CSV table of N, CA and C in Angstrom, one decimal:
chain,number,residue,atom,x,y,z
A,1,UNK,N,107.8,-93.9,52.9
A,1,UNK,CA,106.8,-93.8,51.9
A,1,UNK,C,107.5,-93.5,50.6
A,2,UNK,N,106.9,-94.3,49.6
A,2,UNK,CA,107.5,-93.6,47.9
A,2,UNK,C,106.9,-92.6,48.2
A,3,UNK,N,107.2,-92.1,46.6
A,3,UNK,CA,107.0,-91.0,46.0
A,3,UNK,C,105.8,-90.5,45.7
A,4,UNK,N,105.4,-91.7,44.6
A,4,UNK,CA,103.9,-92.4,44.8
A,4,UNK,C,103.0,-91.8,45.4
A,5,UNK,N,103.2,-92.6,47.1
A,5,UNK,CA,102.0,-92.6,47.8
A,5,UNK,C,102.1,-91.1,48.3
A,6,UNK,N,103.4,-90.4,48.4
A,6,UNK,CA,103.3,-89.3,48.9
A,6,UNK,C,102.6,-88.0,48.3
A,7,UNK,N,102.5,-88.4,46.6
A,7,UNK,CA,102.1,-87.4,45.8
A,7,UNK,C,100.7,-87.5,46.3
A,8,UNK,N,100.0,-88.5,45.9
A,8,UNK,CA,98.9,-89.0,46.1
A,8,UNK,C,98.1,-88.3,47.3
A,9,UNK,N,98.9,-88.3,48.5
A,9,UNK,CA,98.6,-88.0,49.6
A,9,UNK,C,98.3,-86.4,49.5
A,10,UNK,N,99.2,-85.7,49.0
A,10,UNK,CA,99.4,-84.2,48.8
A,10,UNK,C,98.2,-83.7,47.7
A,11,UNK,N,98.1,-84.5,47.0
A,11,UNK,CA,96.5,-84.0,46.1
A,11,UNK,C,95.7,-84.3,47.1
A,12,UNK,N,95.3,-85.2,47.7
A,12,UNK,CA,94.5,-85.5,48.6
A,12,UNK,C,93.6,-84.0,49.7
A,13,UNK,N,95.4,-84.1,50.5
A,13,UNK,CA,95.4,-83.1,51.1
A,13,UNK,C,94.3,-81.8,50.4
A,14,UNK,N,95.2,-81.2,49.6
A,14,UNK,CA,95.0,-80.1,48.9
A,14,UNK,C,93.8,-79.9,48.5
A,15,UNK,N,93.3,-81.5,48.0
A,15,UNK,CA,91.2,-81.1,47.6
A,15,UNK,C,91.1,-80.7,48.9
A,16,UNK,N,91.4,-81.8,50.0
A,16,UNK,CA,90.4,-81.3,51.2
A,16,UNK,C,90.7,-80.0,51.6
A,17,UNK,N,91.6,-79.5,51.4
A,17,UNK,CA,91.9,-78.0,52.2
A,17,UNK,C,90.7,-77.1,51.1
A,18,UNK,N,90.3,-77.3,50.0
A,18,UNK,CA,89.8,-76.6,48.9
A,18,UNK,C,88.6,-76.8,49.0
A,19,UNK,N,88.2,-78.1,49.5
A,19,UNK,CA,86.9,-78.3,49.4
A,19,UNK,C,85.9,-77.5,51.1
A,20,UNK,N,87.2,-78.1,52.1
A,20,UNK,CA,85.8,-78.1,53.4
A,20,UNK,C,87.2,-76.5,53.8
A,21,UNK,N,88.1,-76.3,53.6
A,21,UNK,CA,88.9,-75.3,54.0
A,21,UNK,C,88.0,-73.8,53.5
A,22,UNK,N,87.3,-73.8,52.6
A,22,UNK,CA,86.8,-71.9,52.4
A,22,UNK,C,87.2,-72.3,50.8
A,23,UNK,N,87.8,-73.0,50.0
A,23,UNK,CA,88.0,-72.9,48.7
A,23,UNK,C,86.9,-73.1,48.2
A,24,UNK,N,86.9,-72.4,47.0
A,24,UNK,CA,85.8,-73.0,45.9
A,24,UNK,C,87.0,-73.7,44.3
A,25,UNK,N,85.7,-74.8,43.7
A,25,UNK,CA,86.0,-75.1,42.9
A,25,UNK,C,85.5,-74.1,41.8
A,26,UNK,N,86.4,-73.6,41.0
A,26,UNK,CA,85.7,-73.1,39.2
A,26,UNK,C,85.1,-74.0,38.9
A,27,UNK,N,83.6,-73.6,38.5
A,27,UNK,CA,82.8,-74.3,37.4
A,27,UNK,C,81.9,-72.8,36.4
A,28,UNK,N,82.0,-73.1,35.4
A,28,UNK,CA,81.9,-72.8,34.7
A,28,UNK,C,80.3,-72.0,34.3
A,29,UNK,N,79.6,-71.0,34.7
A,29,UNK,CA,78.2,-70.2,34.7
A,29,UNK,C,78.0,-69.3,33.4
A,30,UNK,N,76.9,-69.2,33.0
A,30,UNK,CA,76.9,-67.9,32.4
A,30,UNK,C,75.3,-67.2,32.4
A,31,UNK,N,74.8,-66.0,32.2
A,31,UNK,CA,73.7,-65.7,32.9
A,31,UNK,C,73.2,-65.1,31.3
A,32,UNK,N,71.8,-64.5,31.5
A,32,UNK,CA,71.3,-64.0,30.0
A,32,UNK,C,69.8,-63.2,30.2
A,33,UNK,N,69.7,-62.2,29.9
A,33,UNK,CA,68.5,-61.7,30.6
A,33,UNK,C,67.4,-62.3,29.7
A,34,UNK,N,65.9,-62.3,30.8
A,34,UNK,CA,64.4,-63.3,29.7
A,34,UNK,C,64.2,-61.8,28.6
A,35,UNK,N,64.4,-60.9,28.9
A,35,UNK,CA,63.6,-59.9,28.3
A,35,UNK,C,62.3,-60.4,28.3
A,36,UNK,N,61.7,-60.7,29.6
A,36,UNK,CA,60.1,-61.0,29.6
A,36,UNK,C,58.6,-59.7,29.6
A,37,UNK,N,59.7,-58.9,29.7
A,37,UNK,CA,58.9,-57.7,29.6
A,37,UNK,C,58.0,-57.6,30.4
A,38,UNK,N,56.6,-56.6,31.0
A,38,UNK,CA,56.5,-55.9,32.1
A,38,UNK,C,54.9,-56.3,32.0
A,39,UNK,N,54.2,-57.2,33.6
A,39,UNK,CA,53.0,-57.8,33.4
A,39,UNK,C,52.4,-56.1,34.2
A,40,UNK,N,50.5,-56.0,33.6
A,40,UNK,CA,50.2,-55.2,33.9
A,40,UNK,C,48.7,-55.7,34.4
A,41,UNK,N,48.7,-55.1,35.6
A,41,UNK,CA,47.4,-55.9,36.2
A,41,UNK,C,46.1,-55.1,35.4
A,42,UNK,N,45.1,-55.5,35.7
A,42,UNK,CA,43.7,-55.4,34.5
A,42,UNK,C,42.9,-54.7,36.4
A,43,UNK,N,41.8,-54.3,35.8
A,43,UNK,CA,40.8,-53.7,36.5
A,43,UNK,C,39.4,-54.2,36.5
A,44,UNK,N,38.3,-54.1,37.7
A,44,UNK,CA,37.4,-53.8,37.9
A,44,UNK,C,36.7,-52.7,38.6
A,45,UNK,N,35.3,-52.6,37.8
A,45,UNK,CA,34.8,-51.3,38.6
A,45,UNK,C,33.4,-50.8,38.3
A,46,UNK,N,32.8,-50.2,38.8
A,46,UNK,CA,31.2,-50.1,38.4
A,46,UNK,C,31.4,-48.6,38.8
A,47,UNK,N,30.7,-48.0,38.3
A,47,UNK,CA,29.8,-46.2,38.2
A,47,UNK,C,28.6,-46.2,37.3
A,48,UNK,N,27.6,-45.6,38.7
A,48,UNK,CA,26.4,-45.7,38.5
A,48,UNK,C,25.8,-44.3,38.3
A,49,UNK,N,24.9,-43.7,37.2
A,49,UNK,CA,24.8,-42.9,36.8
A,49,UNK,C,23.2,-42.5,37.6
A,50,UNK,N,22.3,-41.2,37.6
A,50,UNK,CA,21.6,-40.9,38.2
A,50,UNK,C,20.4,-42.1,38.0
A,51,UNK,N,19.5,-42.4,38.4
A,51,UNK,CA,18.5,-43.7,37.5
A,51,UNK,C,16.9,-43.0,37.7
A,52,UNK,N,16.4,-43.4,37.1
A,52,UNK,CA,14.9,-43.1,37.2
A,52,UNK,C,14.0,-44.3,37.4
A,53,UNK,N,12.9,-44.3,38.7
A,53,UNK,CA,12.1,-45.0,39.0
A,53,UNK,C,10.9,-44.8,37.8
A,54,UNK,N,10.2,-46.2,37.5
A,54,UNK,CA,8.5,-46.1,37.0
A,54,UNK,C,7.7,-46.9,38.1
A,55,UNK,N,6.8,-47.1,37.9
A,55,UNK,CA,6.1,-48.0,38.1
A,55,UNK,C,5.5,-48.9,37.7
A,56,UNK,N,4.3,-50.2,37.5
A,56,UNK,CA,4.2,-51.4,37.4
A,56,UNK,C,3.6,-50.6,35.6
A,57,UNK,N,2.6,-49.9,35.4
A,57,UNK,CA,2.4,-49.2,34.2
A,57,UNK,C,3.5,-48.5,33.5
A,58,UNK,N,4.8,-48.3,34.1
A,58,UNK,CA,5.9,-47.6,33.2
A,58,UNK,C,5.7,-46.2,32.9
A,59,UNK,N,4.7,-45.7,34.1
A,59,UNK,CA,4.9,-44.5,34.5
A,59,UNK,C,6.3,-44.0,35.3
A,60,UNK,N,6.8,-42.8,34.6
A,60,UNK,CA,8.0,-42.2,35.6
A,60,UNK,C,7.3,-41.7,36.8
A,61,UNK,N,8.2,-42.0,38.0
A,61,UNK,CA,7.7,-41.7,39.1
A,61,UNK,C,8.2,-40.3,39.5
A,62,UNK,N,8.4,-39.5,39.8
A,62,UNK,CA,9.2,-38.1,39.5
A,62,UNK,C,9.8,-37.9,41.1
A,63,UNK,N,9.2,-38.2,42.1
A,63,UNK,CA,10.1,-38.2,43.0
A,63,UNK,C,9.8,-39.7,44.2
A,64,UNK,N,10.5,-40.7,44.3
A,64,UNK,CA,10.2,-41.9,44.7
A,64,UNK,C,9.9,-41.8,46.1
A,65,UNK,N,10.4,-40.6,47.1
A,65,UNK,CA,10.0,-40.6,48.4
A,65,UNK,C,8.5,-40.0,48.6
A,66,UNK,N,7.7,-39.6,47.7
A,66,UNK,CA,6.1,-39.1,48.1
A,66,UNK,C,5.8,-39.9,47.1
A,67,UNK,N,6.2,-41.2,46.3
A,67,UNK,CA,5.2,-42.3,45.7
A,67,UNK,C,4.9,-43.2,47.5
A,68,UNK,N,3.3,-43.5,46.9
A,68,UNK,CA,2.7,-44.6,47.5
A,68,UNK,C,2.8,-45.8,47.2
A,69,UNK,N,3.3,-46.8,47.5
A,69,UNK,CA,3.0,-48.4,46.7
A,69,UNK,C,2.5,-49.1,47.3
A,70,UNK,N,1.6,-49.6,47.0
A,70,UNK,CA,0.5,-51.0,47.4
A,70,UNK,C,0.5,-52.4,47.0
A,71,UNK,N,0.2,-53.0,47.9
A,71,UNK,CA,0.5,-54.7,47.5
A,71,UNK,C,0.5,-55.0,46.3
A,72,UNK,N,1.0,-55.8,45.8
A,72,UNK,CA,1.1,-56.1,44.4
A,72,UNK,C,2.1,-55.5,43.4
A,73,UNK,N,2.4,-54.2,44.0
A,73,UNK,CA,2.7,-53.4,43.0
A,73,UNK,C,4.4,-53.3,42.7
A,74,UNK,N,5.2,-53.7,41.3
A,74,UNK,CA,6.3,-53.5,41.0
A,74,UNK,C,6.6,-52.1,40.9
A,75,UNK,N,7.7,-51.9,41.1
A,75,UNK,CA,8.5,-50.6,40.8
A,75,UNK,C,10.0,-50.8,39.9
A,76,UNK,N,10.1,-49.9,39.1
A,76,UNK,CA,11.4,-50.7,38.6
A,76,UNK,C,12.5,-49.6,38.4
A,77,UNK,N,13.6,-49.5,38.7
A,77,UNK,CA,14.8,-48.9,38.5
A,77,UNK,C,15.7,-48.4,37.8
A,78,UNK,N,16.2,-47.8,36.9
A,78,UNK,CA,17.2,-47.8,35.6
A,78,UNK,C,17.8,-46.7,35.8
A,79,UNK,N,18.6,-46.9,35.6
A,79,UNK,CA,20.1,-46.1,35.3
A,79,UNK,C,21.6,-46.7,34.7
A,80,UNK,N,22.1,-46.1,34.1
A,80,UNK,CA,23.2,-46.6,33.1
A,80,UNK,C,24.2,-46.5,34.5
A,81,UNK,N,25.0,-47.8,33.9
A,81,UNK,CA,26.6,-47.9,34.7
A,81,UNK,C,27.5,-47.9,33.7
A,82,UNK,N,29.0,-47.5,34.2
A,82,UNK,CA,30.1,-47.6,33.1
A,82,UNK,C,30.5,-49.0,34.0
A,83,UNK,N,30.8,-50.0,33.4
A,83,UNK,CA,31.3,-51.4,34.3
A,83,UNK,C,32.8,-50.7,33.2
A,84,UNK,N,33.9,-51.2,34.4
A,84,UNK,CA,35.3,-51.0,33.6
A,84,UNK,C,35.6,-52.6,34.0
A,85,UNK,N,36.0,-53.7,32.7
A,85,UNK,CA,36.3,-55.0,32.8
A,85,UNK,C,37.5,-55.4,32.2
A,86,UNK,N,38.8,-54.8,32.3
A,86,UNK,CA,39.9,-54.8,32.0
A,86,UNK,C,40.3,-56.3,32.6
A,87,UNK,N,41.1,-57.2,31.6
A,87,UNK,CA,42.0,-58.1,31.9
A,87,UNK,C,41.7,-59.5,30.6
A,88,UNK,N,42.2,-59.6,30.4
A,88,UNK,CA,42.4,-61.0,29.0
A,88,UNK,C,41.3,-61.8,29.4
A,89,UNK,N,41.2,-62.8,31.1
A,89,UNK,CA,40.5,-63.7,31.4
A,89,UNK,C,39.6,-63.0,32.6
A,90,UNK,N,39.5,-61.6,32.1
A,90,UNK,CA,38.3,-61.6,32.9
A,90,UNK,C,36.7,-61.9,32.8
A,91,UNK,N,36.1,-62.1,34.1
A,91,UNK,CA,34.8,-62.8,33.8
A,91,UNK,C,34.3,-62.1,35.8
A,92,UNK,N,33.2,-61.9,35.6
A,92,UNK,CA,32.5,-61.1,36.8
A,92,UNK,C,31.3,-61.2,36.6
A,93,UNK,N,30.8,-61.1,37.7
A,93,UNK,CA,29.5,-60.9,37.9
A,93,UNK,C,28.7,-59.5,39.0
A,94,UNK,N,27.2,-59.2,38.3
A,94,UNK,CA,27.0,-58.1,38.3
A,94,UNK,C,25.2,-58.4,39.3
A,95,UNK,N,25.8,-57.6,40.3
A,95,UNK,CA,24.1,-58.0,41.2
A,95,UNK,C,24.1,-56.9,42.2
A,96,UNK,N,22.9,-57.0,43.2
A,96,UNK,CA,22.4,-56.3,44.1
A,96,UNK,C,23.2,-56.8,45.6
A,97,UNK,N,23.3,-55.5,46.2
A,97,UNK,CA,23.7,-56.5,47.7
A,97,UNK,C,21.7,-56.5,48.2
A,98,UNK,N,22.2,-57.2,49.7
A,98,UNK,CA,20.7,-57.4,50.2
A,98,UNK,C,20.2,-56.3,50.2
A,99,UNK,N,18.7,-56.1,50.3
A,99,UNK,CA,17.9,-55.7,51.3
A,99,UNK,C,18.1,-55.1,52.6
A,100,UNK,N,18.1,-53.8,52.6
A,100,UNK,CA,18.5,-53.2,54.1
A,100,UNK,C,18.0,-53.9,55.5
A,101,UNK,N,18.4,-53.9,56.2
A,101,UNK,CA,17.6,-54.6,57.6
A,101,UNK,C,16.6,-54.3,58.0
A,102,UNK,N,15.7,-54.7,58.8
A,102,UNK,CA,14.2,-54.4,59.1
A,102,UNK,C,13.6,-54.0,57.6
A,103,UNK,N,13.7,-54.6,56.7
A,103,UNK,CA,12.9,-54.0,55.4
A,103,UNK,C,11.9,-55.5,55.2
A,104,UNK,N,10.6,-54.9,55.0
A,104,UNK,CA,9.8,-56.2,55.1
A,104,UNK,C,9.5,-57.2,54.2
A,105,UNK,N,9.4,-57.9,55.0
A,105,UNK,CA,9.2,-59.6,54.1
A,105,UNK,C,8.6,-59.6,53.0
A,106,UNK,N,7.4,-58.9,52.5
A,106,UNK,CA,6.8,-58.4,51.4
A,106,UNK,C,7.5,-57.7,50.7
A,107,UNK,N,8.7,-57.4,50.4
A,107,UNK,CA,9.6,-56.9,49.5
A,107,UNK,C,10.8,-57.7,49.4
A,108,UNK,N,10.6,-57.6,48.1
A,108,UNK,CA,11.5,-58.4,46.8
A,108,UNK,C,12.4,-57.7,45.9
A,109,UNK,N,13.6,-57.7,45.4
A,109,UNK,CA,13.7,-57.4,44.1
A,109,UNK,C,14.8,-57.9,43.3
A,110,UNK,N,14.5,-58.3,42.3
A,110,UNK,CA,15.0,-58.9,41.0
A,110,UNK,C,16.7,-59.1,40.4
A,111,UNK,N,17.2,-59.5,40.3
A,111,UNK,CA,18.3,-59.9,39.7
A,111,UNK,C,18.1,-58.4,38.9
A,112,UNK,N,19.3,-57.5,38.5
A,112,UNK,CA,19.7,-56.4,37.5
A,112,UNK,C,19.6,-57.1,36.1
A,113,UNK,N,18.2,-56.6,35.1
A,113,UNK,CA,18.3,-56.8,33.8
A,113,UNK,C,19.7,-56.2,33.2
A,114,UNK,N,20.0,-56.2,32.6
A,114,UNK,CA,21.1,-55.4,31.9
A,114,UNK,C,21.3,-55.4,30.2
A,115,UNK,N,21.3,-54.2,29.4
A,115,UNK,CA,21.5,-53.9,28.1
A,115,UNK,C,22.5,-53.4,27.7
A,116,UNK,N,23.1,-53.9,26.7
A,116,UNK,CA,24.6,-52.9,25.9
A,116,UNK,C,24.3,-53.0,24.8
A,117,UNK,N,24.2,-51.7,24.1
A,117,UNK,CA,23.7,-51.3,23.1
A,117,UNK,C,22.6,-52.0,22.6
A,118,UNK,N,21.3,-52.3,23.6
A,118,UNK,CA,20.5,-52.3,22.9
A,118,UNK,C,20.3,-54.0,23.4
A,119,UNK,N,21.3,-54.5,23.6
A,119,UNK,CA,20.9,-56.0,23.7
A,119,UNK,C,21.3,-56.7,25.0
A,120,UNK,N,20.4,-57.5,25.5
A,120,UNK,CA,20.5,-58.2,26.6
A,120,UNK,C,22.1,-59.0,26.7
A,121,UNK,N,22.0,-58.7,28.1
A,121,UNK,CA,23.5,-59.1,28.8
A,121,UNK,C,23.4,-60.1,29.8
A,122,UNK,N,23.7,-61.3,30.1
A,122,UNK,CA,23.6,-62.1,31.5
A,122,UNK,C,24.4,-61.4,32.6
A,123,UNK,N,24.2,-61.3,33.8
A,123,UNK,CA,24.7,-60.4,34.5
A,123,UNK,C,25.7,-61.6,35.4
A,124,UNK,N,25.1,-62.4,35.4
A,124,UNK,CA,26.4,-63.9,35.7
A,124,UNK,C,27.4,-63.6,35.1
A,125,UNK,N,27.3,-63.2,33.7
A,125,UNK,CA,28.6,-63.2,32.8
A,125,UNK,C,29.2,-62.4,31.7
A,126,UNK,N,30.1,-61.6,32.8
A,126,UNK,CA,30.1,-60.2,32.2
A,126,UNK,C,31.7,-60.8,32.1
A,127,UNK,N,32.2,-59.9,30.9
A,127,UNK,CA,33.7,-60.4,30.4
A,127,UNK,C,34.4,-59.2,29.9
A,128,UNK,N,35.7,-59.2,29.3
A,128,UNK,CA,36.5,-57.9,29.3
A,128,UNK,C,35.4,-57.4,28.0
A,129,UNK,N,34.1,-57.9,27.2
A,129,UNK,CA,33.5,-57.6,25.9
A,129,UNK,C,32.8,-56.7,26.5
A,130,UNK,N,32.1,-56.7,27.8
A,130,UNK,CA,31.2,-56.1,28.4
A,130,UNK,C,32.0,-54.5,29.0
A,131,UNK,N,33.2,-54.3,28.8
A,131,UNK,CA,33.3,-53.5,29.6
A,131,UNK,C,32.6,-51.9,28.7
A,132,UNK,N,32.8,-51.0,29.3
A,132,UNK,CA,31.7,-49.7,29.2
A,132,UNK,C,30.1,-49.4,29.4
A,133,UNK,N,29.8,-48.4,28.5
A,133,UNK,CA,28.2,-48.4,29.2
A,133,UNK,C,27.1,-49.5,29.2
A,134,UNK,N,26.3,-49.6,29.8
A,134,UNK,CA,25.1,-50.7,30.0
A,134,UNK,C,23.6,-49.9,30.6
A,135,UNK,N,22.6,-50.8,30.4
A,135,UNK,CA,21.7,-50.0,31.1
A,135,UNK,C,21.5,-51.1,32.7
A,136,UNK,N,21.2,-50.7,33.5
A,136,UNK,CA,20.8,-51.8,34.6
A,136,UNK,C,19.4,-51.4,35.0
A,137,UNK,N,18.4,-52.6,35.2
A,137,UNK,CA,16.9,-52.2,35.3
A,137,UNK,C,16.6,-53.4,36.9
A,138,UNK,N,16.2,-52.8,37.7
A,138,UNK,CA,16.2,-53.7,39.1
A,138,UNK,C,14.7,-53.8,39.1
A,139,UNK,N,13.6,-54.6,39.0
A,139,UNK,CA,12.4,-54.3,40.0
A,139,UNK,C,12.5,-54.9,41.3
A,140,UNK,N,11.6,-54.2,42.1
A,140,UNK,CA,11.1,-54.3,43.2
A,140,UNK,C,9.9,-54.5,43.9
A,141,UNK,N,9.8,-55.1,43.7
A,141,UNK,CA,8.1,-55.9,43.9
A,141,UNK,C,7.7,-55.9,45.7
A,142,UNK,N,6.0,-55.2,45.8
A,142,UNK,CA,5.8,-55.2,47.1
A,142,UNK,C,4.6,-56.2,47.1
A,143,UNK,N,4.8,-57.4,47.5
A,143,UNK,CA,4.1,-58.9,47.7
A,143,UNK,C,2.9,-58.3,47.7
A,144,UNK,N,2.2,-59.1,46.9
A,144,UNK,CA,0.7,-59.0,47.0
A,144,UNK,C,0.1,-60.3,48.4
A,145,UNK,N,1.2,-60.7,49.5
A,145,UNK,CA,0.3,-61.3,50.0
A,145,UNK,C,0.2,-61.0,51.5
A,146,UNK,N,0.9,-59.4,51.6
A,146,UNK,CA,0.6,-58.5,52.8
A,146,UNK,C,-1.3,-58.8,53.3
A,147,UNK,N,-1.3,-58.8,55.2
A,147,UNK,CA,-2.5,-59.5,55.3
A,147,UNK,C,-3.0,-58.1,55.8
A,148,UNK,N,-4.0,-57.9,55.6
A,148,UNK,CA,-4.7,-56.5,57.0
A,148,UNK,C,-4.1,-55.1,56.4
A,149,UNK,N,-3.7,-54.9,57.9
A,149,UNK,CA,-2.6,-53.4,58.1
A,149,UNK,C,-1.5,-53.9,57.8
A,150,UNK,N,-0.6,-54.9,57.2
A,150,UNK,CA,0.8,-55.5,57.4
A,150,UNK,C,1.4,-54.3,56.6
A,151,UNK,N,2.2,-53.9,57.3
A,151,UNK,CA,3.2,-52.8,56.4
A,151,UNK,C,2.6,-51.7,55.6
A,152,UNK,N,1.4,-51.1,56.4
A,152,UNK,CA,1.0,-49.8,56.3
A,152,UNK,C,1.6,-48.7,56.4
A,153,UNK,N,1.7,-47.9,55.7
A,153,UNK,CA,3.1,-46.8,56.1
A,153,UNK,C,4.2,-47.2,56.2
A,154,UNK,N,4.3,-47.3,56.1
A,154,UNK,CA,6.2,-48.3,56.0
A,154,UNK,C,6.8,-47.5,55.3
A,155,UNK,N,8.1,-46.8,55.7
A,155,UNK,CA,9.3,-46.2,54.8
A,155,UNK,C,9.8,-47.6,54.6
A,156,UNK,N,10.3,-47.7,53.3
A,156,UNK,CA,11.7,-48.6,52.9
A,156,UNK,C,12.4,-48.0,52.5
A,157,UNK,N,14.0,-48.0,52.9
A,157,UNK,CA,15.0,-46.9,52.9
A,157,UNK,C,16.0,-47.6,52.3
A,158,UNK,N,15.7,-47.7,50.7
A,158,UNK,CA,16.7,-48.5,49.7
A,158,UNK,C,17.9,-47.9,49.0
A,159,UNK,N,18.2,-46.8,49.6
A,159,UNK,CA,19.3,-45.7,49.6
A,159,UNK,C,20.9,-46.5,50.2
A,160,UNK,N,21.0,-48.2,50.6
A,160,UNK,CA,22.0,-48.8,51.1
A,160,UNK,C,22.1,-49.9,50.5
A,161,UNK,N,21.3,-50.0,49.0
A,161,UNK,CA,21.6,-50.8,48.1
A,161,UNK,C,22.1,-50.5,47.4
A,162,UNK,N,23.2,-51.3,46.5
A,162,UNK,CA,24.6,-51.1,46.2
A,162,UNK,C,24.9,-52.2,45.0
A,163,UNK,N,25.2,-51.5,43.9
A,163,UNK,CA,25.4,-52.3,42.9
A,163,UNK,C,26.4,-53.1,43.1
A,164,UNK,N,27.2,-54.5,43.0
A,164,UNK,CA,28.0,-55.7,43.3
A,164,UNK,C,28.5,-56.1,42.0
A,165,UNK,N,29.9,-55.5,42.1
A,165,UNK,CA,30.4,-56.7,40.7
A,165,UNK,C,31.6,-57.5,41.4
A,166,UNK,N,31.4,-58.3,41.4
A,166,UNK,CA,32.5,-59.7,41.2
A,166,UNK,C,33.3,-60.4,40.5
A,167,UNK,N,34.6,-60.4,40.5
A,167,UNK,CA,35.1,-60.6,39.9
A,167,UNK,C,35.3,-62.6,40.1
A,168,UNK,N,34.7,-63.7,38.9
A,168,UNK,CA,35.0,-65.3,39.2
A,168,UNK,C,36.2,-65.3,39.1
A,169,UNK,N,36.4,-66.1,40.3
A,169,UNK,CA,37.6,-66.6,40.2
A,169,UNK,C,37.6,-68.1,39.6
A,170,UNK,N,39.1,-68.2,39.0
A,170,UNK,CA,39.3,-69.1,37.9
A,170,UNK,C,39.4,-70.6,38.4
């Protein structure tokens, strides 16, 4: 063999021992921090304050377990909540859960009116603007189309309804 072919051969060699042998090739890196600084998650949250029942006249009812109510008749609800609605794209919604079980078919009640300072709120669309006090006003309506005795004495035991905020997801 020349010289040549022999050099040739000996680089050859040498990558391969560098390449599949455990060697590395230098190439050239360099690193740099984002300084992206520190993400902070946002909040939701509802607190419900003591509420006072009226009735269909917007009489206070003073204690709701020895009121009577009869067909037809609304009852309505209120008490202030602190909604906490922390986050840039937050958006939530504000409702009742059901109806306790065995609670009769002649009872109904209403989507939560809601006020912040004074002015109506959609409860579909509550945003980080909405967050702090509110008033929430629920009625409860006992059907006027109870037949006979239907639901004479009847306890309704609405002490497992539960104010619902939800947060949309995007």
């Amino acid at each position: 063999m020349n010289k040549m072919a022999k050099g040739a051969m000996a680089i050859g060699v040498g990558a391969a021992m560098l390449l599949g042998g455990g060697g590395t090739l230098a190439r050239w890196n360099a690193t740099e921090a984002a300084n992206a600084g520190t993400i902070v998650t946002g909040n939701l949250d509802v607190t419900a304050a003591k509420g006072v029942w009226t009735n269909t006249k917007g009489v206070v009812i003073a204690n709701i377990n020895d009121y009577r109510v009869v067909p037809g008749e609304a009852l309505t609800f209120t008490q202030t909540l602190d909604v906490d609605l922390q986050g840039a794209e937050m958006k939530a919604t504000l409702g009742l859960n059901k109806l306790p079980e065995g609670t009769s078919s002649n009872m109904s009640f209403s989507t939560p009116t809601l006020k912040q300072k004074g002015q109506p709120v959609n409860p579909m669309s509550l945003t980080q603007a909405n967050d702090g006090e509110m008033t929430a006003s629920t009625t409860f309506t006992f059907k006027d189309t109870a037949a006979g005795q239907q639901d004479v004495n009847t306890r309704i035991d609405l002490g497992d309804i539960n104010y619902v905020l939800n947060q949309v997801a995007k």
